[in-house]
Short mmCIF file of N, CA and C in Angstrom, two decimals:
data_model
loop_
_atom_site.label_atom_id
_atom_site.label_comp_id
_atom_site.label_asym_id
_atom_site.label_seq_id
_atom_site.Cartn_x
_atom_site.Cartn_y
_atom_site.Cartn_z
N MET A 3 82.71 73.23 109.08
CA MET A 3 83.12 74.54 108.41
C MET A 3 82.49 74.39 107.17
N GLU A 4 81.60 75.64 107.05
CA GLU A 4 81.38 76.54 105.61
C GLU A 4 81.66 77.76 105.22
N LYS A 5 82.35 77.51 103.72
CA LYS A 5 82.87 78.72 103.10
C LYS A 5 82.06 79.02 102.05
N LYS A 6 81.40 80.35 101.98
CA LYS A 6 80.81 80.99 100.72
C LYS A 6 81.18 82.00 100.62
N LYS A 7 81.38 82.67 98.89
CA LYS A 7 82.06 83.45 98.17
C LYS A 7 81.06 84.39 98.38
N VAL A 8 81.69 85.70 98.77
CA VAL A 8 80.27 87.05 99.13
C VAL A 8 81.28 88.15 98.70
N GLY A 9 82.13 88.27 97.97
CA GLY A 9 82.30 89.31 97.27
C GLY A 9 83.99 89.14 96.52
N ILE A 10 84.51 90.28 95.81
CA ILE A 10 85.89 90.48 95.77
C ILE A 10 86.38 91.83 95.60
N VAL A 11 87.72 91.72 95.47
CA VAL A 11 88.48 93.20 96.34
C VAL A 11 89.08 93.49 94.82
N THR A 12 89.66 94.28 94.63
CA THR A 12 90.44 94.80 93.64
C THR A 12 91.92 94.31 94.05
N GLU A 13 92.71 94.03 93.29
CA GLU A 13 94.13 93.96 93.63
C GLU A 13 95.10 94.96 94.64
N GLU A 14 94.59 96.21 94.21
CA GLU A 14 95.15 97.29 95.56
C GLU A 14 94.80 96.88 96.74
N GLU A 15 93.44 96.57 96.93
CA GLU A 15 92.64 96.20 98.16
C GLU A 15 93.48 95.11 98.62
N ARG A 16 93.39 94.20 97.91
CA ARG A 16 94.14 92.79 98.05
C ARG A 16 95.63 93.18 98.79
N ASP A 17 95.99 94.06 97.98
CA ASP A 17 97.79 94.33 98.45
C ASP A 17 97.73 94.77 99.93
N GLU A 18 96.93 95.78 100.24
CA GLU A 18 96.72 96.45 101.46
C GLU A 18 96.33 94.98 102.64
N ILE A 19 95.62 94.40 102.65
CA ILE A 19 95.29 93.51 103.71
C ILE A 19 96.29 92.37 103.29
N GLN A 20 97.11 92.02 102.70
CA GLN A 20 97.78 91.11 102.44
C GLN A 20 99.02 91.46 103.20
N LYS A 21 99.40 92.84 103.06
CA LYS A 21 100.61 93.80 103.68
C LYS A 21 100.22 93.66 105.16
N LEU A 22 99.06 94.05 105.71
CA LEU A 22 98.51 93.79 107.03
C LEU A 22 98.62 92.81 107.41
N PHE A 23 98.15 91.78 106.87
CA PHE A 23 98.49 89.98 107.15
C PHE A 23 99.77 89.85 107.02
N MET A 24 100.28 90.26 106.82
CA MET A 24 102.03 89.70 106.49
C MET A 24 102.53 90.28 107.88
N ARG A 25 102.31 91.57 108.08
CA ARG A 25 103.21 92.60 109.27
C ARG A 25 102.36 91.99 110.54
N HIS A 26 100.88 91.85 110.61
CA HIS A 26 100.62 90.78 112.10
C HIS A 26 101.18 90.05 112.11
N SER A 27 101.34 88.95 111.16
CA SER A 27 102.45 87.50 111.42
C SER A 27 103.70 87.58 111.72
N GLY A 28 104.25 88.11 111.30
CA GLY A 28 105.69 88.71 111.75
C GLY A 28 105.64 89.20 113.33
N LEU A 29 104.73 89.89 113.39
CA LEU A 29 105.02 90.72 114.53
C LEU A 29 104.52 89.67 115.80
N ALA A 30 103.55 89.07 115.46
CA ALA A 30 102.80 87.80 116.31
C ALA A 30 103.78 86.99 116.86
N ASP A 31 104.66 86.41 115.57
CA ASP A 31 105.94 85.82 115.90
C ASP A 31 107.16 86.28 116.46
N LEU A 32 107.45 87.39 116.33
CA LEU A 32 108.22 88.47 117.40
C LEU A 32 108.17 88.24 118.72
N ALA A 33 106.71 88.71 118.90
CA ALA A 33 106.20 88.46 120.35
C ALA A 33 106.47 87.27 121.48
N LYS A 34 106.40 86.25 120.26
CA LYS A 34 106.83 85.21 121.04
C LYS A 34 108.13 84.84 121.35
N ILE A 35 108.83 85.55 120.75
CA ILE A 35 110.55 85.33 121.30
C ILE A 35 111.18 86.43 121.58
N VAL A 36 110.49 87.37 121.93
CA VAL A 36 110.81 88.22 122.45
C VAL A 36 110.86 88.85 123.96
N ASN A 37 112.12 89.04 124.52
CA ASN A 37 112.24 88.29 126.30
C ASN A 37 111.09 89.87 126.81
N ALA A 38 110.59 89.30 127.90
CA ALA A 38 109.62 90.53 128.56
C ALA A 38 110.81 91.83 129.21
N ASP A 39 112.05 91.13 129.42
CA ASP A 39 113.10 91.76 130.32
C ASP A 39 113.55 92.83 129.48
N ASN A 40 113.62 92.56 128.38
CA ASN A 40 113.79 93.86 127.16
C ASN A 40 112.33 94.57 127.16
N VAL A 41 112.23 95.42 128.05
CA VAL A 41 111.19 96.42 128.20
C VAL A 41 110.81 97.16 127.05
N GLU A 42 111.90 97.88 126.65
CA GLU A 42 111.47 98.74 125.53
C GLU A 42 111.15 98.08 124.32
N LEU A 43 111.98 97.34 123.59
CA LEU A 43 111.34 96.14 122.78
C LEU A 43 110.06 95.56 122.60
N TYR A 44 109.41 94.63 124.03
CA TYR A 44 108.71 94.21 124.20
C TYR A 44 107.18 95.19 123.99
N GLU A 45 107.68 96.16 124.49
CA GLU A 45 106.42 97.29 124.22
C GLU A 45 106.02 97.81 122.79
N LYS A 46 107.20 97.66 122.39
CA LYS A 46 107.30 98.35 120.83
C LYS A 46 106.59 97.37 120.34
N VAL A 47 106.75 95.63 120.39
CA VAL A 47 106.19 94.86 119.65
C VAL A 47 104.71 94.90 119.96
N VAL A 48 104.40 95.20 121.58
CA VAL A 48 102.93 94.57 121.74
C VAL A 48 102.60 95.93 121.23
N ASN A 49 103.03 97.32 121.09
CA ASN A 49 102.23 98.30 120.38
C ASN A 49 102.05 98.54 118.85
N ASP A 50 103.05 97.97 118.49
CA ASP A 50 102.68 97.74 116.66
C ASP A 50 101.81 96.84 116.66
N LEU A 51 102.04 95.60 117.34
CA LEU A 51 100.94 94.48 117.08
C LEU A 51 99.44 94.86 117.11
N GLY A 52 98.92 95.64 118.25
CA GLY A 52 97.56 96.41 118.61
C GLY A 52 97.68 97.47 117.28
N GLU A 53 98.56 98.07 116.93
CA GLU A 53 97.84 99.33 115.94
C GLU A 53 97.88 98.10 114.39
N THR A 54 98.41 97.29 114.38
CA THR A 54 98.48 96.64 113.15
C THR A 54 97.03 95.86 113.37
N ASN A 55 96.88 95.26 114.39
CA ASN A 55 95.32 94.47 114.82
C ASN A 55 94.31 95.61 114.34
N THR A 56 94.52 97.02 114.51
CA THR A 56 93.44 97.54 114.26
C THR A 56 93.23 98.35 113.33
N LYS A 57 94.09 98.28 112.56
CA LYS A 57 94.02 98.44 110.72
C LYS A 57 93.19 97.16 110.33
N PHE A 58 93.65 96.31 110.48
CA PHE A 58 93.80 94.85 109.86
C PHE A 58 91.83 95.25 109.91
N GLN A 59 91.43 95.13 111.21
CA GLN A 59 90.15 95.06 111.26
C GLN A 59 89.32 96.11 110.73
N ASP A 60 89.84 97.21 110.67
CA ASP A 60 89.44 98.47 109.96
C ASP A 60 89.33 98.09 108.80
N TRP A 61 90.11 97.63 107.98
CA TRP A 61 90.36 97.19 106.64
C TRP A 61 88.69 96.49 106.43
N TRP A 62 88.87 95.59 107.05
CA TRP A 62 87.88 94.32 107.09
C TRP A 62 86.42 95.08 107.36
N ASN A 63 86.44 95.91 108.19
CA ASN A 63 85.12 96.81 108.14
C ASN A 63 84.64 97.84 107.26
N LYS A 64 85.45 98.58 106.75
CA LYS A 64 85.39 99.38 105.44
C LYS A 64 85.04 98.55 104.01
N LYS A 65 85.94 97.60 104.60
CA LYS A 65 85.41 97.03 102.72
C LYS A 65 84.04 96.15 102.90
N GLY A 66 83.76 95.75 104.18
CA GLY A 66 82.89 94.99 104.26
C GLY A 66 81.40 95.77 103.79
N GLU A 67 81.27 96.79 104.70
CA GLU A 67 80.39 98.07 104.50
C GLU A 67 80.53 98.65 102.85
N LYS A 68 81.80 99.24 102.24
CA LYS A 68 81.50 99.07 100.97
C LYS A 68 81.07 98.40 100.19
N TYR A 69 81.35 96.94 100.17
CA TYR A 69 80.59 96.01 99.05
C TYR A 69 79.60 95.24 99.64
N ASN A 70 79.13 95.78 101.26
CA ASN A 70 77.96 95.03 101.53
C ASN A 70 77.94 93.54 101.31
N TRP A 71 79.07 92.95 102.31
CA TRP A 71 79.31 91.55 102.20
C TRP A 71 78.07 91.39 103.40
N GLU A 72 77.83 89.77 102.77
CA GLU A 72 76.90 89.03 103.90
C GLU A 72 77.75 89.08 104.77
N PHE A 73 77.12 88.68 106.11
CA PHE A 73 78.14 88.22 107.34
C PHE A 73 77.05 86.98 107.68
N ALA A 74 77.68 86.87 108.93
CA ALA A 74 76.75 85.97 110.05
C ALA A 74 77.96 86.35 111.99
N ASP A 75 76.59 86.64 112.37
CA ASP A 75 77.42 86.42 113.48
C ASP A 75 78.53 85.75 114.27
N ASN A 76 78.14 84.25 113.95
CA ASN A 76 79.33 83.34 113.99
C ASN A 76 80.49 82.90 112.90
N GLY A 77 80.59 84.07 112.18
CA GLY A 77 81.22 84.12 110.91
C GLY A 77 82.19 85.03 110.69
N ARG A 78 83.33 84.59 109.93
CA ARG A 78 84.73 85.81 109.40
C ARG A 78 84.66 85.56 108.22
N TRP A 79 85.02 86.80 107.88
CA TRP A 79 85.35 86.96 106.34
C TRP A 79 87.00 86.43 106.36
N GLN A 80 87.32 85.80 105.15
CA GLN A 80 88.47 85.09 104.49
C GLN A 80 88.91 85.88 103.21
N ILE A 81 90.20 86.21 103.25
CA ILE A 81 90.38 86.57 101.29
C ILE A 81 91.47 85.37 101.10
N ASN A 82 91.08 84.88 99.33
CA ASN A 82 91.83 84.02 98.67
C ASN A 82 92.58 85.38 98.22
N PHE A 83 93.94 85.41 98.85
CA PHE A 83 95.10 86.01 97.91
C PHE A 83 95.65 86.22 96.43
N ASP A 84 95.03 84.81 96.01
CA ASP A 84 95.70 84.47 94.88
C ASP A 84 94.38 85.26 93.72
N THR A 85 93.24 85.12 94.46
CA THR A 85 91.96 85.40 92.86
C THR A 85 91.40 86.40 93.75
N CYS A 86 91.48 87.31 94.76
CA CYS A 86 90.92 88.66 95.55
C CYS A 86 89.70 88.17 95.73
N GLU A 87 89.01 87.11 95.92
CA GLU A 87 87.58 86.74 96.48
C GLU A 87 87.41 87.00 97.77
N ILE A 88 86.68 87.14 98.19
CA ILE A 88 86.07 87.19 99.55
C ILE A 88 85.28 86.17 100.42
N PHE A 89 85.20 85.17 101.39
CA PHE A 89 84.43 84.18 101.81
C PHE A 89 83.81 84.53 103.29
N LEU A 90 83.16 84.05 103.17
CA LEU A 90 82.31 83.93 104.48
C LEU A 90 82.47 82.88 105.49
N VAL A 91 82.96 82.42 105.98
CA VAL A 91 83.17 81.13 106.88
C VAL A 91 82.89 81.01 107.94
N THR A 92 81.81 80.18 108.18
CA THR A 92 81.08 79.76 109.62
C THR A 92 81.25 78.76 110.22
N GLN A 93 81.18 78.40 111.24
CA GLN A 93 81.00 76.46 111.62
C GLN A 93 80.04 76.01 111.45
#
């Protein structure tokens, strides 16, 4: 795996994606333990997870375009929450 620094974001932008990342992680964990028998709660968790995934991907798309980050077909961007640096990670 290769990791190359391709940019940096503001602390405010970092906080936005960190909040989405934490929400996604929490919802994913919750989805693993919510029983599908509780249809209402299960559907709410699944819907929230879908919305959070969309917001998460939109953030990366918008920032990638704004900052014109290098990308690769087989790669993904990653953020270092401590430094606000953006890395392109490829296999």
